[in-house]
CSV table of C-alpha atoms in Angstrom, one decimal:
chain,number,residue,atom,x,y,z
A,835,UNK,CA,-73.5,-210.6,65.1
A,836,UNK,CA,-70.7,-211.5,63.0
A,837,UNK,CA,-68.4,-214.4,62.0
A,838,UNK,CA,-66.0,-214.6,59.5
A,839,UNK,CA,-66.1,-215.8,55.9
A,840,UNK,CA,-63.4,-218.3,55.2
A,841,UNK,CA,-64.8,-219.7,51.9
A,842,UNK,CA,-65.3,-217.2,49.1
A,843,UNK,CA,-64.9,-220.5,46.2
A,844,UNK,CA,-67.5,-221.4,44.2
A,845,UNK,CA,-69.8,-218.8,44.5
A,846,UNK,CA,-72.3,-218.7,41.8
A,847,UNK,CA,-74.1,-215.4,42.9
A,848,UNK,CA,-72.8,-212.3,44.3
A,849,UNK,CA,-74.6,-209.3,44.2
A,850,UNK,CA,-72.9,-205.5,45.7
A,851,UNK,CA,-75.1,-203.2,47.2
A,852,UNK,CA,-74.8,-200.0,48.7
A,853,UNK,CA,-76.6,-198.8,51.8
A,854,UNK,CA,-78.6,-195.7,52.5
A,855,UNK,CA,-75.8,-193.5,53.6
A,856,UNK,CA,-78.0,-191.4,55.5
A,857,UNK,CA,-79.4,-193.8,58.1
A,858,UNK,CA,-76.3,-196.1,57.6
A,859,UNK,CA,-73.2,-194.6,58.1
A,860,UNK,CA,-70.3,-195.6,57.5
A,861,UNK,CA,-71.6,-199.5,56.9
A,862,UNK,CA,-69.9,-199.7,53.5
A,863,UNK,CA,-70.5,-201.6,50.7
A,864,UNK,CA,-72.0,-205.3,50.8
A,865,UNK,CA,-72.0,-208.4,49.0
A,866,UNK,CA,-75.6,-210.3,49.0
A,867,UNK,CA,-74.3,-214.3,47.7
A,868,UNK,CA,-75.3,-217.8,47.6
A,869,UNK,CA,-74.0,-220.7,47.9
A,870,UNK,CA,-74.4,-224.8,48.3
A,871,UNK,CA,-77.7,-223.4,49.5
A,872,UNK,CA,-76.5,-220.6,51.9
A,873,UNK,CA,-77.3,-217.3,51.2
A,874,UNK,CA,-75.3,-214.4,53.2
A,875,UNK,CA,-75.2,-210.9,53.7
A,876,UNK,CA,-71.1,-210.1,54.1
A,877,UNK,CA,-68.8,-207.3,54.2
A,878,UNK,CA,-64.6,-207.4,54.2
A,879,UNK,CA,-65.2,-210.6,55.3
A,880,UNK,CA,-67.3,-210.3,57.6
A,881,UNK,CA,-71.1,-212.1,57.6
A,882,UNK,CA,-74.1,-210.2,59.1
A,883,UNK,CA,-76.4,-212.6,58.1
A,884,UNK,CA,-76.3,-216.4,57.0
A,885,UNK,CA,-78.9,-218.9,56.8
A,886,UNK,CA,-80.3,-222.1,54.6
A,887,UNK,CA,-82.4,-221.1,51.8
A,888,UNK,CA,-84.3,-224.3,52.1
A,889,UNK,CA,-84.3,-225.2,55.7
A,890,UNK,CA,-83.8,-221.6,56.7
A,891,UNK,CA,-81.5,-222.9,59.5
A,892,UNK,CA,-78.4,-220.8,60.6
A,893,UNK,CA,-75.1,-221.1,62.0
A,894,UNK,CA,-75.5,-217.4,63.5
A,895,UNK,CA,-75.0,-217.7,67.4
A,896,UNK,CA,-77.0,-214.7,68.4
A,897,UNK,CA,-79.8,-215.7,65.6
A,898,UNK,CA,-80.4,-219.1,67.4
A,899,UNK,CA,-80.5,-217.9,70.6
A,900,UNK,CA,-83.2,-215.5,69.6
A,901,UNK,CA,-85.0,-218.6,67.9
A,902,UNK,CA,-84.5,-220.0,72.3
A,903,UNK,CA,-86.6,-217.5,73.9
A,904,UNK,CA,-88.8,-216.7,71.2
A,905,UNK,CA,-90.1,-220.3,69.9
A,906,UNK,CA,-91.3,-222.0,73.3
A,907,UNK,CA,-93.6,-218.7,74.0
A,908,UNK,CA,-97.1,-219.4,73.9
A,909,UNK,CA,-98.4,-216.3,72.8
A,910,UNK,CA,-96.9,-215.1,69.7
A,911,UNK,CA,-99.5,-215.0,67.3
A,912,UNK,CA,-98.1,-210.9,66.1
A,913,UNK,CA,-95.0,-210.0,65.9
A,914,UNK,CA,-92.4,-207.0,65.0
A,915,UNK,CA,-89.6,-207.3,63.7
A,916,UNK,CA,-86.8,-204.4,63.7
A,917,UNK,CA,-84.3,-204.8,60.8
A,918,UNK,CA,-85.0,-206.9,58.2
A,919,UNK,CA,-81.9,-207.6,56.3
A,920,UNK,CA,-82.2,-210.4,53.7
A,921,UNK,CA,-84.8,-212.3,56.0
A,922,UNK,CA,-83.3,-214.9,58.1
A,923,UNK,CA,-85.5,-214.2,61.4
A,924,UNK,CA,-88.5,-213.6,59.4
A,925,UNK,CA,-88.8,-216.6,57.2
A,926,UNK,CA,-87.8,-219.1,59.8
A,927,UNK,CA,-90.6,-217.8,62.3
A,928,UNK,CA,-92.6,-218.0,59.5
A,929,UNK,CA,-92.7,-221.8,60.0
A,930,UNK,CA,-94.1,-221.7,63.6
A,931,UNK,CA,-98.2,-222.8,63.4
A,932,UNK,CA,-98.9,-220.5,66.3
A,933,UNK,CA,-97.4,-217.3,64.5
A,934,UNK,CA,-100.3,-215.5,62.0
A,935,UNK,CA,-98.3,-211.9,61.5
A,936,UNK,CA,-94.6,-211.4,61.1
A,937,UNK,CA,-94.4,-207.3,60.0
A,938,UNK,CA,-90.7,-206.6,59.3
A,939,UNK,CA,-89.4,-202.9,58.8
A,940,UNK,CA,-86.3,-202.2,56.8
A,941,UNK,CA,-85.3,-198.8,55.3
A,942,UNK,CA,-82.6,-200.6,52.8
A,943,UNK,CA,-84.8,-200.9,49.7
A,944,UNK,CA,-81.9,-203.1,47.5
A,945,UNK,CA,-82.2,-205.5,50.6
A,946,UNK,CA,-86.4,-205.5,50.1
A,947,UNK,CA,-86.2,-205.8,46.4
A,948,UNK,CA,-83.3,-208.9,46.3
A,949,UNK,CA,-85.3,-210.7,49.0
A,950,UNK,CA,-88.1,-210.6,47.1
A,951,UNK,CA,-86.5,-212.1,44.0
A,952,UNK,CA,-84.7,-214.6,45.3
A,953,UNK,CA,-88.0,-215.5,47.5
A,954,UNK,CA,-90.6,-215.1,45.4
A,955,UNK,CA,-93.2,-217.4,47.0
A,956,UNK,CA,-92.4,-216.1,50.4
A,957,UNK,CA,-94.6,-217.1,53.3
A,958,UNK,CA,-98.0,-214.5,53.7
A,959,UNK,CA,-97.2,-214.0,57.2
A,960,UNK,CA,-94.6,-211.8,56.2
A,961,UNK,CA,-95.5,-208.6,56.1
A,962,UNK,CA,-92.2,-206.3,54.7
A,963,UNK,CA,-92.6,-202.7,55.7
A,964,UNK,CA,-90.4,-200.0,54.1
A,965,UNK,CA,-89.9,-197.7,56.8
A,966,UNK,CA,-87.2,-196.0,59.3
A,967,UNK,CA,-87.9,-198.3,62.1
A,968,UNK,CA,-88.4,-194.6,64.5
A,969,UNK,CA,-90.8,-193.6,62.2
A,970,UNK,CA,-92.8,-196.9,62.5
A,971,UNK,CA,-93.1,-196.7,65.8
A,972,UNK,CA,-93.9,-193.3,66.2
A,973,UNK,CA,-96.8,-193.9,63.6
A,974,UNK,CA,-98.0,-197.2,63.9
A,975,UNK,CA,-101.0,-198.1,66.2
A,976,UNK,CA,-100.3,-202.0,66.0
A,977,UNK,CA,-99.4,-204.0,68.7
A,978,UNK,CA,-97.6,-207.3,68.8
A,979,UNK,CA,-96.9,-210.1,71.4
A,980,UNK,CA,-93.5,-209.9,70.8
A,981,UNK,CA,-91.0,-206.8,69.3
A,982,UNK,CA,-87.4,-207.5,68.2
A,983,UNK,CA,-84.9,-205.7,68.2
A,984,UNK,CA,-81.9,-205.9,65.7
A,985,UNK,CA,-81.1,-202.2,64.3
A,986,UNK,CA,-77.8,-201.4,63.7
A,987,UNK,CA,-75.0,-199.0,62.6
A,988,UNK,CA,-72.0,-201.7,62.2
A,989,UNK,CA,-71.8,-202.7,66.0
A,990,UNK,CA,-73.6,-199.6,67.3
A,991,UNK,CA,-77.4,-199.9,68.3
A,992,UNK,CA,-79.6,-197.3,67.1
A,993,UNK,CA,-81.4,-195.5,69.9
A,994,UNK,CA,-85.3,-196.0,69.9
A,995,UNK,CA,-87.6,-194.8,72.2
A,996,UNK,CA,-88.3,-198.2,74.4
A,997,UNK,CA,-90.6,-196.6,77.0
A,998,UNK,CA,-93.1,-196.0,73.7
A,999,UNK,CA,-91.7,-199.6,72.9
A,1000,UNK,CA,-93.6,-200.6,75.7
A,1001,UNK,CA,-96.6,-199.2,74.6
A,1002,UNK,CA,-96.7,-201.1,71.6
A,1003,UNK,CA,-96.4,-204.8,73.4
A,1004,UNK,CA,-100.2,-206.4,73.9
A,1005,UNK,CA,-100.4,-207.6,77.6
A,1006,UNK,CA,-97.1,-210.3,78.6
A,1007,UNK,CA,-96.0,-209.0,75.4
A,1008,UNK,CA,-92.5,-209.7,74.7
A,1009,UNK,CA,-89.3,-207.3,73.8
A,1010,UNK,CA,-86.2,-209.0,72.4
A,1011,UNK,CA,-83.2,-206.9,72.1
A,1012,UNK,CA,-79.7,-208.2,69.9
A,1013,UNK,CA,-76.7,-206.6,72.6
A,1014,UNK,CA,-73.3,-205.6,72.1
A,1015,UNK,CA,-71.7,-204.2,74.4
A,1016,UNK,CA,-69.7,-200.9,73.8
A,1017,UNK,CA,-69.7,-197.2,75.2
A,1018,UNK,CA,-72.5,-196.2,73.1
A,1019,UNK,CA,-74.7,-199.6,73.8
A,1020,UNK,CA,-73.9,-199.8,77.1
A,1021,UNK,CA,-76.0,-196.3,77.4
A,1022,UNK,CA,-78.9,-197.8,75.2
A,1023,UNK,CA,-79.3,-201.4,77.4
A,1024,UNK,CA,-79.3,-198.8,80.4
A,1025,UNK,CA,-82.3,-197.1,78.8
A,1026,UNK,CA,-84.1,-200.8,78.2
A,1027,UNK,CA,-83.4,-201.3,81.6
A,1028,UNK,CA,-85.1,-198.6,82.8
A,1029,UNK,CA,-88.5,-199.2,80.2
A,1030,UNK,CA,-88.3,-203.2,80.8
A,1031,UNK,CA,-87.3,-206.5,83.6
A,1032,UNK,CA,-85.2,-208.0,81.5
A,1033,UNK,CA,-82.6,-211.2,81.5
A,1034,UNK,CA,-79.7,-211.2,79.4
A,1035,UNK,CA,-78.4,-214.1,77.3
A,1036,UNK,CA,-74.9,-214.5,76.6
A,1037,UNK,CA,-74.2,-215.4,72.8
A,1038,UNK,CA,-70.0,-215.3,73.1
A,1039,UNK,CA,-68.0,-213.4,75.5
A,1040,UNK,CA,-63.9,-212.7,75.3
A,1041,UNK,CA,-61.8,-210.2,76.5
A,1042,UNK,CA,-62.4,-207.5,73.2
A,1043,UNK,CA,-66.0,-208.9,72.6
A,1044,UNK,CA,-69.4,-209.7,74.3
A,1045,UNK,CA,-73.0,-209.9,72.7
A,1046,UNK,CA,-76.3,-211.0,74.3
A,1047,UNK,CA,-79.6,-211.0,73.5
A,1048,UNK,CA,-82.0,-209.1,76.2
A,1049,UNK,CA,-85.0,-210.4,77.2
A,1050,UNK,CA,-87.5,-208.2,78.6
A,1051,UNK,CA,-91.4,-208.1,79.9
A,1052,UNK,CA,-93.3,-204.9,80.9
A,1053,UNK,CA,-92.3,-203.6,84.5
């Protein structure tokens, strides 16, 4: 989920933003810049979020190995995405044939709006949802071939109701879950364990850190 920013020259645009307090905790401030083509999401340092404004590549381990599982499926005409940020997943999905729907709920409405100016011409298959991704699901009667998870509260996963996940997944539907493992997480990939079969995918492991990405099909 995150790697550090070494480079801070030549930065032509930098742009601070504060997140909703109340469903974001504790995240702090962040910086949204570009530059040499690269647009990141950063904080003290840190990058949540990095990718090519033109290719819409990334260097972000846990991104790509989402783009693994998820690209070779067949089926993935609709999907869901959970957190948004400044688009990364979104827009490079958006250059699969095969996918027609990519709805996307975010809460932060300074990420929506800067998104949206810096990508005017956006692909149509995005679909950006303001929303509190628990709301969404508790509303929303849609359902996708493929859900993906990657809500935060800096390296704690928000808790969501994945047996009503389930519910929301067309037949061999597919639920992809970002992992890192701490007390609180630990308890939350027990609770996908118990709504899904899933297979986890290491992204980087050391002694202090270890993030996966799950992969799960209805029991």
């Amino acid at each position: 989920l995150f790697q550090t920013l070494y480079n801070k020259k030549n930065i032509f645009l930098s742009y601070i933003c504060k997140l909703n307090k109340n469903t974001y905790s504790g995240m702090g401030d962040y910086k949204i810049n570009i530059s040499n083509n690269i647009i990141k999401l950063e904080s003290e340092g840190v990058v949540y979020s990095s990718f090519n404004i033109k290719t819409f590549e990334t260097s972000i381990n846990y991104v790509n190995k989402i783009y693994d599982i998820v690209l070779p499926i067949k089926n993935k005409k609709k999907i869901l995405l959970l957190g948004f940020g400044i688009g990364a997943i979104s827009m490079r999905l958006s250059l699969e044939e095969d996918i027609d729907i990519i709805d996307c709920v975010e809460i932060n409405t300074t990420f929506i709006k800067k998104f949206k100016e810096y990508f005017p011409n956006y692909s149509n298959k995005i679909n950006i949802i303001k929303d509190d991704v628990v709301h969404y699901l508790n509303n929303t009667s849609e359902k996708y071939d493929i859900i993906i998870d990657d809500v935060f509260i800096d390296v704690d996963k928000i808790n969501l109701d994945y047996n009503l996940i389930n519910t929301k997944l067309n037949e061999n539907g597919i639920f992809v879950s970002n992992y890192i493992r701490n007390d609180n997480n630990l308890k939350i990939k027990k609770s996908i364990y118990d709504s899904f079969n899933c297979t986890e995918n290491v992204v980087f492991h050391n002694k202090n850190y270890f993030q996966s990405i799950l992969n799960c099909k209805n029991k």
